[in-house]
Coordinates of C-alpha atoms and ligand atoms in Angstrom, one line a residue:
M1 CA 0.0 0.0 0.0
T2 CA 1.0 3.6 -0.6
T3 CA 0.2 6.4 1.8
L4 CA -0.3 9.4 -0.4
V5 CA 1.8 12.4 0.7
S6 CA 0.3 15.8 0.0
Q7 CA 2.5 18.5 -1.5
L8 CA -0.1 21.2 -1.0
R9 CA 1.0 24.3 0.9
T10 CA -2.1 25.2 2.9
G11 CA -0.5 28.4 4.1
S12 CA 0.2 29.7 0.6
P13 CA -1.5 32.7 -1.0
A14 CA -2.6 30.4 -3.9
F15 CA -4.4 28.1 -1.5
A16 CA -6.1 31.1 0.2
R17 CA -7.1 32.4 -3.3
N18 CA -8.6 29.0 -4.2
L19 CA -10.6 28.8 -1.0
A20 CA -12.0 32.3 -1.5
A21 CA -13.0 31.6 -5.1
Y22 CA -14.6 28.3 -3.9
A23 CA -16.6 30.2 -1.3
E24 CA -18.3 32.2 -4.1
L25 CA -19.1 29.1 -6.0
R26 CA -20.6 27.6 -2.9
R27 CA -22.6 30.7 -2.2
D28 CA -24.2 30.5 -5.7
V29 CA -25.2 26.9 -5.2
N30 CA -26.4 27.5 -1.6
D31 CA -28.6 30.4 -2.7
V32 CA -30.5 28.0 -5.0
R33 CA -30.5 25.3 -2.3
G34 CA -32.2 27.9 0.0
L35 CA -34.9 28.5 -2.5
A36 CA -35.4 24.7 -3.0
I37 CA -35.7 24.1 0.7
A38 CA -38.0 27.0 1.3
G39 CA -40.8 25.3 -0.7
G40 CA -43.8 27.1 -2.0
G41 CA -43.5 30.4 -0.1
A42 CA -44.9 32.0 3.0
K43 CA -48.6 32.1 2.1
S44 CA -48.9 28.5 1.0
L45 CA -46.8 27.3 3.9
A46 CA -49.1 29.1 6.3
T47 CA -52.2 27.6 4.7
H48 CA -50.5 24.2 4.8
A49 CA -49.7 24.5 8.6
S50 CA -53.2 25.8 9.3
R51 CA -54.5 22.5 8.1
G52 CA -52.4 20.7 10.8
K53 CA -50.0 19.3 8.2
L54 CA -46.2 19.1 8.5
T55 CA -44.2 20.2 5.5
A56 CA -42.6 17.5 3.2
R57 CA -39.2 18.0 4.8
E58 CA -40.6 18.0 8.3
R59 CA -42.4 14.7 7.5
I60 CA -39.2 13.1 6.3
H61 CA -37.3 14.4 9.4
R62 CA -39.9 12.7 11.6
L63 CA -39.9 9.5 9.6
L64 CA -36.2 8.9 9.7
D65 CA -34.2 7.4 12.6
P66 CA -33.3 10.4 14.8
G67 CA -29.8 11.8 14.1
T68 CA -29.3 9.9 10.9
P69 CA -28.5 11.6 7.6
F70 CA -30.9 12.1 4.6
M71 CA -29.2 12.1 1.2
E72 CA -31.4 14.2 -1.0
I73 CA -31.7 13.2 -4.7
G74 CA -32.5 16.0 -7.1
Q75 CA -32.7 18.8 -4.5
L76 CA -32.1 21.5 -7.1
A77 CA -34.4 19.9 -9.7
G78 CA -36.9 22.3 -11.3
H79 CA -34.9 25.5 -10.5
A80 CA -35.7 28.2 -13.1
L81 CA -37.2 25.6 -15.5
Y82 CA -40.7 26.9 -15.9
A83 CA -42.7 30.1 -15.8
D84 CA -43.9 29.0 -12.3
A85 CA -41.3 28.4 -9.6
V86 CA -41.2 24.7 -8.8
P87 CA -38.7 24.4 -5.9
S88 CA -37.2 20.9 -5.6
G89 CA -39.5 19.9 -8.5
A90 CA -42.5 19.8 -6.1
I91 CA -41.3 16.6 -4.5
V92 CA -38.6 15.8 -2.0
T93 CA -36.8 12.5 -2.6
G94 CA -33.9 10.9 -1.0
I95 CA -32.3 8.0 0.9
G96 CA -32.5 7.7 4.7
R97 CA -32.6 5.2 7.5
V98 CA -36.0 4.0 8.9
R99 CA -35.8 1.5 11.8
G100 CA -32.2 0.7 10.7
R101 CA -33.1 0.0 7.0
L102 CA -32.0 2.3 4.2
C103 CA -35.2 3.4 2.3
M104 CA -36.1 5.6 -0.6
V105 CA -38.4 8.3 0.6
M106 CA -40.6 10.4 -1.8
A107 CA -42.7 13.2 -0.3
N108 CA -44.9 15.5 -2.4
D109 CA -44.6 19.2 -1.5
A110 CA -48.2 20.4 -1.4
T111 CA -47.0 24.0 -0.9
V112 CA -45.8 24.0 -4.5
K113 CA -48.8 24.3 -6.8
G114 CA -50.8 21.8 -4.7
G115 CA -48.0 19.2 -5.0
T116 CA -48.9 18.7 -8.7
Y117 CA -46.7 16.8 -11.1
F118 CA -44.7 18.9 -13.5
P119 CA -42.5 17.0 -16.1
I120 CA -39.5 17.4 -13.7
T121 CA -41.6 16.0 -10.8
I122 CA -42.2 12.8 -12.8
K123 CA -38.6 12.6 -13.9
K124 CA -37.5 12.9 -10.3
Q125 CA -39.8 10.3 -8.9
V126 CA -39.0 7.9 -11.6
R127 CA -35.3 8.5 -11.0
A128 CA -35.8 7.9 -7.2
Q129 CA -37.6 4.6 -8.0
A130 CA -34.7 3.6 -10.3
I131 CA -32.2 4.1 -7.5
A132 CA -34.5 2.1 -5.2
R133 CA -34.8 -0.8 -7.6
E134 CA -31.1 -1.0 -8.4
N135 CA -30.1 -0.9 -4.7
A136 CA -33.0 -3.0 -3.4
L137 CA -34.4 -0.2 -1.2
P138 CA -37.9 -0.2 0.2
C139 CA -39.9 2.8 -1.1
I140 CA -42.0 5.1 1.1
Y141 CA -44.4 7.5 -0.6
L142 CA -45.6 10.4 1.5
V143 CA -48.5 11.5 -0.7
D144 CA -49.9 15.0 -0.8
S145 CA -50.6 15.9 -4.4
G146 CA -53.2 17.3 -6.8
G147 CA -52.0 14.9 -9.5
A148 CA -51.1 16.1 -13.0
F149 CA -50.2 19.7 -13.5
L150 CA -52.9 20.0 -16.0
P151 CA -51.5 22.9 -18.2
M152 CA -48.6 20.6 -19.1
Q153 CA -50.5 17.3 -19.4
E154 CA -48.9 16.3 -22.8
D155 CA -45.4 16.5 -21.2
I156 CA -46.3 14.3 -18.3
F157 CA -48.9 11.8 -19.4
P158 CA -48.5 9.9 -22.7
D159 CA -44.8 8.9 -23.0
E160 CA -42.8 5.9 -21.9
H161 CA -41.2 7.5 -18.9
H162 CA -44.2 9.7 -17.9
F163 CA -46.8 9.3 -15.2
G164 CA -47.7 5.7 -15.8
R165 CA -44.1 4.6 -15.3
I166 CA -44.4 5.4 -11.6
F167 CA -47.3 2.9 -11.1
R168 CA -45.6 0.3 -13.2
N169 CA -42.5 0.7 -11.0
I170 CA -44.5 0.2 -7.8
A171 CA -46.0 -3.0 -9.2
E172 CA -42.6 -4.4 -10.4
M173 CA -40.7 -3.5 -7.2
S174 CA -43.4 -5.1 -5.1
S175 CA -43.0 -8.2 -7.2
M176 CA -39.3 -8.0 -6.4
K177 CA -40.2 -8.1 -2.7
L178 CA -39.2 -4.5 -2.2
P179 CA -41.8 -3.0 0.2
Q180 CA -43.9 -0.2 -1.3
I181 CA -45.5 1.8 1.5
A182 CA -47.7 4.9 1.1
A183 CA -48.9 7.4 3.7
V184 CA -51.7 9.6 2.3
M185 CA -51.2 12.9 4.1
G186 CA -53.1 15.1 1.8
S187 CA -54.8 15.1 -1.5
C188 CA -54.3 12.1 -3.8
T189 CA -56.3 12.7 -6.9
A190 CA -57.0 10.9 -10.3
G191 CA -53.9 9.1 -11.5
G192 CA -52.2 10.0 -8.2
A193 CA -54.7 7.8 -6.5
Y194 CA -52.9 4.8 -7.9
I195 CA -49.9 5.4 -5.7
P196 CA -51.6 4.4 -2.5
A197 CA -53.9 2.0 -4.3
M198 CA -50.9 0.1 -5.8
C199 CA -48.7 0.1 -2.7
D200 CA -48.3 -3.0 -0.5
E201 CA -49.6 -1.2 2.6
T202 CA -51.2 2.2 2.9
V203 CA -51.8 4.6 5.8
I204 CA -54.2 7.5 5.5
V205 CA -54.6 10.5 7.8
K206 CA -58.0 11.6 9.2
G207 CA -59.2 15.0 7.9
T208 CA -56.5 15.7 5.5
G209 CA -55.8 12.5 3.5
T210 CA -58.2 11.9 0.6
I211 CA -58.0 9.4 -2.3
F212 CA -60.3 9.6 -5.3
L213 CA -60.2 9.1 -9.0
G214 CA -62.3 12.2 -9.5
G215 CA -62.4 15.0 -7.0
P216 CA -65.6 16.8 -5.9
Q217 CA -65.5 19.3 -8.7
L218 CA -65.2 16.6 -11.3
V219 CA -68.0 14.4 -9.7
Q220 CA -70.4 17.4 -9.7
A221 CA -69.6 18.1 -13.3
A222 CA -69.9 14.5 -14.4
T223 CA -72.9 13.3 -12.4
G224 CA -74.3 16.3 -10.6
E225 CA -73.6 14.7 -7.2
Q226 CA -72.6 17.3 -4.6
I227 CA -70.2 15.9 -2.1
D228 CA -67.2 17.1 0.1
A229 CA -63.8 15.7 -0.3
E230 CA -63.7 13.8 3.1
S231 CA -67.0 12.0 2.4
L232 CA -65.9 11.2 -1.2
G233 CA -62.5 9.7 -0.3
G234 CA -61.4 10.4 3.3
A235 CA -59.7 8.1 5.8
D236 CA -63.0 6.8 7.3
L237 CA -64.4 5.7 3.9
H238 CA -61.2 4.1 2.7
T239 CA -60.3 2.2 5.9
R240 CA -63.9 1.1 6.7
L241 CA -65.7 0.8 3.4
S242 CA -63.5 0.7 0.3
G243 CA -60.3 -1.1 1.6
V244 CA -58.2 1.2 -0.5
A245 CA -56.2 2.1 2.6
D246 CA -55.2 -0.2 5.5
H247 CA -54.4 2.0 8.5
F248 CA -56.3 5.0 9.9
A249 CA -54.0 7.7 11.5
N250 CA -55.2 10.6 13.5
D251 CA -52.5 13.0 12.3
D252 CA -49.2 13.2 10.4
L253 CA -47.1 12.1 13.3
Q254 CA -49.1 9.0 13.9
A255 CA -49.1 8.1 10.2
L256 CA -45.3 8.4 10.2
A257 CA -45.0 6.2 13.3
M258 CA -47.1 3.6 11.5
V259 CA -44.9 3.7 8.4
R260 CA -41.9 3.2 10.6
N261 CA -43.5 0.1 12.2
I262 CA -44.4 -1.3 8.8
I263 CA -40.8 -1.0 7.7
A264 CA -39.7 -2.7 10.9
R265 CA -42.0 -5.6 10.3
S266 CA -40.8 -6.0 6.7
R267 CA -38.2 -8.6 5.9
V268 CA -35.8 -6.3 4.1
T269 CA -32.2 -6.7 5.1
S270 CA -30.4 -3.8 6.8
P271 CA -27.5 -2.2 5.0
L272 CA -24.3 -4.1 5.4
A273 CA -21.8 -2.7 7.8
P274 CA -18.5 -1.8 6.0
P275 CA -16.0 -4.6 5.9
S276 CA -13.3 -2.5 7.5
A277 CA -13.5 0.2 10.2
P278 CA -13.7 3.6 8.5
R279 CA -10.6 5.7 8.9
D280 CA -10.3 9.5 8.3
P281 CA -7.8 10.5 5.5
H282 CA -4.5 11.9 6.8
Y283 CA -5.4 15.3 5.2
D284 CA -8.6 17.2 6.0
P285 CA -11.3 16.9 3.3
S286 CA -12.2 20.6 3.9
E287 CA -8.9 21.4 2.1
L288 CA -10.3 19.9 -1.1
A289 CA -11.8 23.3 -2.1
G290 CA -8.3 24.7 -1.9
V291 CA -7.0 22.0 -4.2
V292 CA -9.3 23.2 -6.9
N293 CA -7.5 26.0 -8.7
A294 CA -9.4 29.3 -8.8
N295 CA -8.4 29.4 -12.5
P296 CA -10.4 26.5 -14.1
K297 CA -7.8 26.3 -16.8
E298 CA -5.2 25.1 -14.3
P299 CA -5.1 21.4 -13.6
I300 CA -6.4 19.7 -10.5
V301 CA -3.7 17.4 -9.1
A302 CA -5.3 13.9 -8.8
A303 CA -3.1 12.7 -5.9
E304 CA -4.1 15.7 -3.8
I305 CA -7.7 14.8 -4.2
L306 CA -7.2 11.2 -3.4
A307 CA -5.1 12.0 -0.3
R308 CA -8.3 13.8 1.1
L309 CA -10.9 11.3 0.0
L310 CA -9.5 7.8 0.7
D311 CA -9.5 6.2 4.2
A312 CA -6.1 6.8 5.8
S313 CA -5.0 8.3 2.4
Y314 CA -4.1 4.8 1.3
F315 CA -4.0 4.1 -2.4
V316 CA -2.7 1.1 -4.3
P317 CA -2.0 2.3 -7.8
Y318 CA -2.6 0.1 -10.8
R319 CA 0.1 0.3 -13.5
E320 CA 1.3 3.6 -12.1
R321 CA 3.9 4.1 -14.8
F322 CA 1.7 3.3 -17.7
G323 CA -0.9 5.8 -19.1
P324 CA -0.3 8.2 -16.1
T325 CA -2.9 10.8 -17.2
L326 CA -5.5 8.5 -15.6
L327 CA -4.8 7.3 -12.1
C328 CA -6.4 3.9 -11.4
G329 CA -6.1 2.1 -8.1
T330 CA -7.8 0.7 -5.1
G331 CA -8.5 2.0 -1.6
E332 CA -11.3 2.4 0.9
I333 CA -14.0 5.0 1.5
G334 CA -15.9 4.8 4.8
G335 CA -14.5 1.2 5.2
F336 CA -15.8 0.0 1.8
P337 CA -13.3 -1.1 -0.8
V338 CA -13.4 1.0 -4.0
G339 CA -11.6 1.0 -7.3
V340 CA -10.9 4.6 -8.2
L341 CA -10.4 6.2 -11.6
I342 CA -9.4 9.9 -11.6
N343 CA -8.1 12.0 -14.5
D344 CA -4.7 13.6 -14.3
G345 CA -4.6 15.0 -17.8
V346 CA -6.1 14.2 -21.2
L347 CA -6.9 10.6 -22.1
Y348 CA -4.5 8.8 -24.3
S349 CA -4.7 5.3 -25.8
E350 CA -2.6 3.9 -22.9
S351 CA -4.7 5.5 -20.2
A352 CA -7.9 4.2 -21.8
Q353 CA -6.5 0.6 -22.2
K354 CA -5.3 0.7 -18.6
A355 CA -8.7 1.8 -17.5
A356 CA -10.5 -1.0 -19.4
N357 CA -8.2 -3.6 -17.8
F358 CA -8.7 -2.0 -14.3
I359 CA -12.5 -2.1 -14.7
E360 CA -12.2 -5.8 -15.7
L361 CA -10.2 -6.5 -12.6
C362 CA -12.7 -4.7 -10.3
S363 CA -15.6 -6.5 -12.0
Q364 CA -13.9 -9.9 -11.4
T365 CA -13.4 -9.1 -7.7
G366 CA -16.7 -7.3 -7.1
V367 CA -15.1 -4.0 -6.1
P368 CA -17.3 -0.9 -6.7
L369 CA -16.0 1.7 -9.0
V370 CA -15.7 5.4 -8.3
F371 CA -15.1 7.7 -11.3
L372 CA -13.8 11.2 -10.6
H373 CA -14.0 13.3 -13.8
N374 CA -11.7 16.1 -14.7
I375 CA -11.4 15.5 -18.3
A376 CA -11.2 17.7 -21.5
G377 CA -11.5 14.6 -23.7
F378 CA -9.4 12.2 -25.6
M379 CA -6.2 13.3 -27.3
V380 CA -6.6 14.4 -30.9
G381 CA -4.3 14.6 -33.9
R382 CA -3.0 12.3 -36.7
E383 CA -0.5 10.5 -34.5
Y384 CA -3.1 9.5 -32.0
E385 CA -5.7 8.6 -34.6
A386 CA -3.1 6.4 -36.3
G387 CA -2.4 4.9 -32.9
G388 CA -6.1 3.8 -32.7
I389 CA -7.3 6.2 -30.0
A390 CA -10.8 5.7 -31.2
K391 CA -10.7 2.0 -30.6
N392 CA -8.8 2.3 -27.3
G393 CA -11.3 4.9 -26.0
A394 CA -14.1 2.5 -27.1
K395 CA -12.5 -0.3 -25.0
M396 CA -12.9 1.9 -21.9
V397 CA -16.5 2.9 -22.8
N398 CA -17.2 -0.8 -23.5
A399 CA -15.8 -1.8 -20.1
V400 CA -17.6 1.0 -18.3
S401 CA -20.9 0.0 -20.0
N402 CA -20.9 -3.6 -19.1
A403 CA -19.2 -3.6 -15.6
R404 CA -22.0 -4.8 -13.3
V405 CA -20.3 -3.7 -10.0
P406 CA -21.9 -0.6 -8.5
K407 CA -20.5 2.5 -10.2
F408 CA -20.4 6.0 -8.7
S409 CA -19.6 9.1 -10.8
L410 CA -18.6 12.5 -9.6
M411 CA -17.5 15.4 -11.8
I412 CA -14.8 17.3 -9.8
G413 CA -13.7 19.6 -12.7
G414 CA -14.6 19.7 -16.4
S415 CA -16.3 16.7 -18.0
Y416 CA -16.5 17.0 -21.8
G417 CA -17.5 14.9 -24.7
A418 CA -16.3 11.4 -25.0
G419 CA -14.3 11.9 -21.9
N420 CA -17.6 12.1 -20.0
F421 CA -18.7 8.9 -21.5
A422 CA -15.5 7.0 -20.7
M423 CA -15.7 8.3 -17.1
C424 CA -19.1 6.8 -16.6
G425 CA -21.4 9.8 -17.5
R426 CA -25.1 9.7 -16.8
A427 CA -25.8 7.5 -19.8
F428 CA -23.6 4.7 -18.3
G429 CA -25.8 4.0 -15.3
P430 CA -23.8 5.1 -12.3
R431 CA -25.8 4.3 -9.1
L432 CA -25.3 7.9 -8.1
M433 CA -24.1 10.8 -10.2
G434 CA -22.9 14.1 -8.7
M435 CA -20.9 17.2 -9.4
W436 CA -18.9 19.6 -7.3
P437 CA -20.0 23.3 -7.5
N438 CA -17.0 24.2 -9.7
A439 CA -17.6 21.3 -12.2
R440 CA -18.8 21.9 -15.7
T441 CA -20.1 19.5 -18.4
S442 CA -20.9 19.9 -22.1
V443 CA -20.1 18.2 -25.4
M444 CA -17.0 20.3 -25.6
G445 CA -15.6 23.4 -23.9
G446 CA -17.3 26.7 -24.9
E447 CA -14.1 28.1 -26.5
Q448 CA -13.6 25.0 -28.6
A449 CA -17.2 25.0 -29.7
A450 CA -17.0 28.7 -30.6
T451 CA -13.8 28.0 -32.6
V452 CA -15.3 25.1 -34.5
L453 CA -18.4 27.0 -35.4
A454 CA -16.4 30.1 -36.4
T455 CA -14.2 27.9 -38.7
V456 CA -17.2 26.3 -40.3
R457 CA -18.7 29.7 -40.9
Q458 CA -15.4 31.1 -42.4
D459 CA -15.3 28.1 -44.7
Q460 CA -18.8 28.7 -45.9
L461 CA -18.2 32.4 -46.5
R462 CA -15.0 31.6 -48.4
K463 CA -16.7 29.0 -50.5
A464 CA -19.4 31.5 -51.4
G465 CA -17.2 34.6 -51.9
G466 CA -13.7 33.5 -52.7
A467 CA -10.5 33.3 -50.7
T468 CA -10.5 36.9 -49.6
A469 CA -14.1 36.7 -48.3
G470 CA -14.9 35.8 -44.7
M471 CA -15.0 37.4 -41.3
S472 CA -12.3 39.8 -39.9
A473 CA -10.6 38.9 -36.7
E474 CA -12.9 41.3 -34.9
E475 CA -16.0 39.8 -36.6
V476 CA -14.8 36.3 -35.5
E477 CA -14.8 37.4 -31.9
T478 CA -18.2 38.9 -32.2
F479 CA -19.4 35.6 -33.7
K480 CA -17.8 33.6 -31.0
D481 CA -19.0 35.6 -28.0
P482 CA -22.6 34.4 -27.8
I483 CA -21.5 30.8 -28.3
R484 CA -19.0 31.1 -25.4
K485 CA -21.8 32.6 -23.3
H486 CA -24.3 30.0 -24.2
Y487 CA -21.9 27.2 -23.2
A488 CA -20.9 29.0 -20.0
D489 CA -24.6 29.4 -19.0
H490 CA -25.6 25.9 -19.8
S491 CA -22.8 23.7 -18.3
G492 CA -22.6 24.7 -14.6
A493 CA -23.7 22.8 -11.6
V494 CA -27.0 24.6 -11.0
Y495 CA -28.1 24.4 -14.6
I496 CA -27.2 20.7 -14.9
A497 CA -28.8 19.8 -11.5
S498 CA -32.0 21.7 -12.1
R499 CA -32.6 19.4 -15.1
L500 CA -31.7 16.3 -13.0
W501 CA -28.8 15.4 -15.2
V502 CA -27.0 14.7 -11.9
D503 CA -28.5 13.5 -8.7
S504 CA -26.7 15.9 -6.4
V505 CA -24.4 18.9 -6.3
V506 CA -22.0 17.6 -3.7
D507 CA -19.7 19.9 -1.8
P508 CA -16.1 18.7 -1.8
S509 CA -16.0 18.4 1.9
D510 CA -19.2 16.2 1.9
T511 CA -17.9 13.9 -0.8
R512 CA -16.8 11.1 1.6
G513 CA -20.2 11.1 3.3
W514 CA -22.0 11.0 -0.1
L515 CA -19.9 8.2 -1.4
S516 CA -20.0 6.2 1.9
L517 CA -23.8 6.3 2.0
G518 CA -23.9 5.3 -1.7
L519 CA -21.5 2.4 -1.1
A520 CA -23.5 1.3 2.0
M521 CA -26.7 1.4 0.0
S522 CA -25.2 -0.6 -2.9
A523 CA -23.6 -3.2 -0.6
A524 CA -27.0 -4.8 0.1
S525 CA -28.1 -5.0 -3.5
P526 CA -28.1 -8.3 -5.3
K527 CA -24.8 -9.1 -7.0
E528 CA -24.8 -9.3 -10.8
E529 CA -22.3 -11.1 -12.9
T530 CA -20.4 -9.0 -15.5
R531 CA -20.3 -10.2 -19.1
F532 CA -18.2 -8.1 -21.4
G533 CA -18.9 -8.0 -25.2
V534 CA -16.5 -7.7 -28.0
F535 CA -13.5 -5.5 -27.4
R536 CA -11.9 -4.1 -30.6
M537 CA -8.2 -5.0 -30.3
Ligands
COA1 N1 -53.1 21.5 -12.3 C1 -52.5 22.7 -12.3 N2 -52.6 23.5 -11.3 C2 -53.2 23.1 -10.2 C3 -53.8 21.8 -10.1 C4 -53.7 21.0 -11.2 N3 -54.2 19.7 -11.2 N4 -54.3 21.6 -8.9 C5 -54.0 22.8 -8.2 N5 -53.3 23.6 -9.0 C6 -52.8 24.9 -8.6 C7 -53.9 26.0 -8.3 O1 -54.3 26.6 -9.4 C8 -53.1 26.9 -7.3 O2 -52.3 27.7 -8.1 P1 -51.9 29.2 -7.6 O3 -51.2 29.1 -6.4 O4 -51.1 29.8 -8.7 O5 -53.2 29.9 -7.4 C9 -52.2 25.9 -6.6 O6 -52.1 24.8 -7.4 C10 -52.7 25.5 -5.2 O7 -54.0 25.1 -5.4 P2 -55.2 25.4 -4.3 O8 -56.4 24.9 -4.8 O9 -55.2 26.9 -4.0 O10 -54.6 24.7 -3.0 P3 -55.3 23.7 -2.0 O11 -54.2 23.3 -1.1 O12 -56.4 24.3 -1.4 O13 -55.8 22.5 -2.9 C11 -55.7 20.6 -4.4 C12 -54.9 21.7 -3.6 C13 -54.6 19.9 -5.2 C14 -56.4 19.7 -3.4 C15 -56.8 21.3 -5.3 O14 -56.2 22.4 -6.0 C16 -57.4 20.4 -6.3 O15 -58.3 19.7 -6.0 N6 -56.9 20.5 -7.5 C17 -57.4 19.7 -8.6 C18 -56.8 18.3 -8.6 C19 -57.3 17.5 -9.8 O16 -58.4 17.3 -10.1 N7 -56.3 16.9 -10.4 C20 -56.5 16.1 -11.6 C21 -55.2 15.6 -12.1 S1 -55.5 14.5 -13.4

């Protein structure tokens, strides 16, 4: 084993500059977090409380084992996406511990447009269910929702991954013996009624919980029957007459206690304890923000990151002297073994081949993979094309795609183009995908995209007007500026997270906790055998 030794001078002006620059990035993200956590604003919060209801986050807090963490999935989802503000996508989702078991919790936020489902709400709930399925987590649905956000019905109803997928997921996960538990703590209308109706066991709260396919307004319009919500689908009706719900709770707190007991009675296994005792790194993870250079064009030194992420700063490098622009090796995080891949420069054929081999080895031994992206892309140029960089990069992408060990993916710097794919971008099924506040991701960097498009434009103009035609140097800059701005505005952490292209924006100093919980969650999931396809040699 090798104990990594940091060369970082934490007393230097450069370190102080980096920390100061990071504080600003954090502030930007935290401002948006604040909006997400605030929910639907003072007026709707007051109305909500006046009905004797806890907020979505209060409910989750009371549901989880006291003092245990809650890992939110998609906290920033929905930010600045629609004309209406939809903080946290109108649903709070995440992983937490209930009576010792890790569970996926999904709680509608009724203070945001009545808890109705926008497209991002559906996407977020379907993503939460996918994480639950892959990691064999019980699902708890704290329902308080007006169902479809009707003005956007075509974006939430008809397609493959739209509303219906939530119900299909409930049925399929139930068949996989993953408990599906609902607590109806507010409205639960139309399609939404299928959440409690399809769950294995359902609790409903007196006075506030209602379940119906058509609400009072619709019933009156359709049949002329005049009826209030409680008589149409309240707790008494559903626990005494219809059997749509199983347990009658007097209030939110009692309902949450009942859910906790249901989970305790279920046969799900508890998360496995780590095989080794967790050890702190030798260097303080709070220094990670100072490792990230204030100038994003400057490199991030991979060993400095690992020294602050791995237990006891121990790292066993794999082929250290071969393809050194990608560090591969094993260590532990929170007592769980991991195979780490972290960029330390551009990807070459050698680094990609090494990575493919390393992924094969980890798959053989069942070691989870952690990808830390800081990658501009693969090396370009005739020499590299002739050396087969496309096929060697493809080997890495192939290995990443088929590796059936749990994969975790975190962008710690740039993550561009095929480099993102090779480092297990979103499309490659990481169990969790996150990015640091400084990270950026797009198909290529803004400067490169502006240059490519300016060159294409120049070529067109010269073809049409002769060799002397085309843009002047000044015109080229004017042409490039909006492209640079577009890329800058559409590649940062808030933009990416608001669309749920990552699960979380993770602060560098929280990274060990984020990965440890992810590793604990994946440790209890069924093991799958890896089968690789054809590698082009
Ligand atoms: N689609 C779009 N917007 C909806 C909505 C829906 N299905 N249901 C509620 N809203 C909006 C309201 O217009 C209101 O918007 P505003 O804050 O801009 O005025 C906001 O959500 C809150 O609704 P409100 O009725 O004031 O809150 P409430 O807490 O008293 O009641 C509901 C919430 C969900 C119980 C109630 O609005 C309702 O019954 N909605 C209809 C539900 C329905 O029939 N859905 C069918 C889906 S297929």
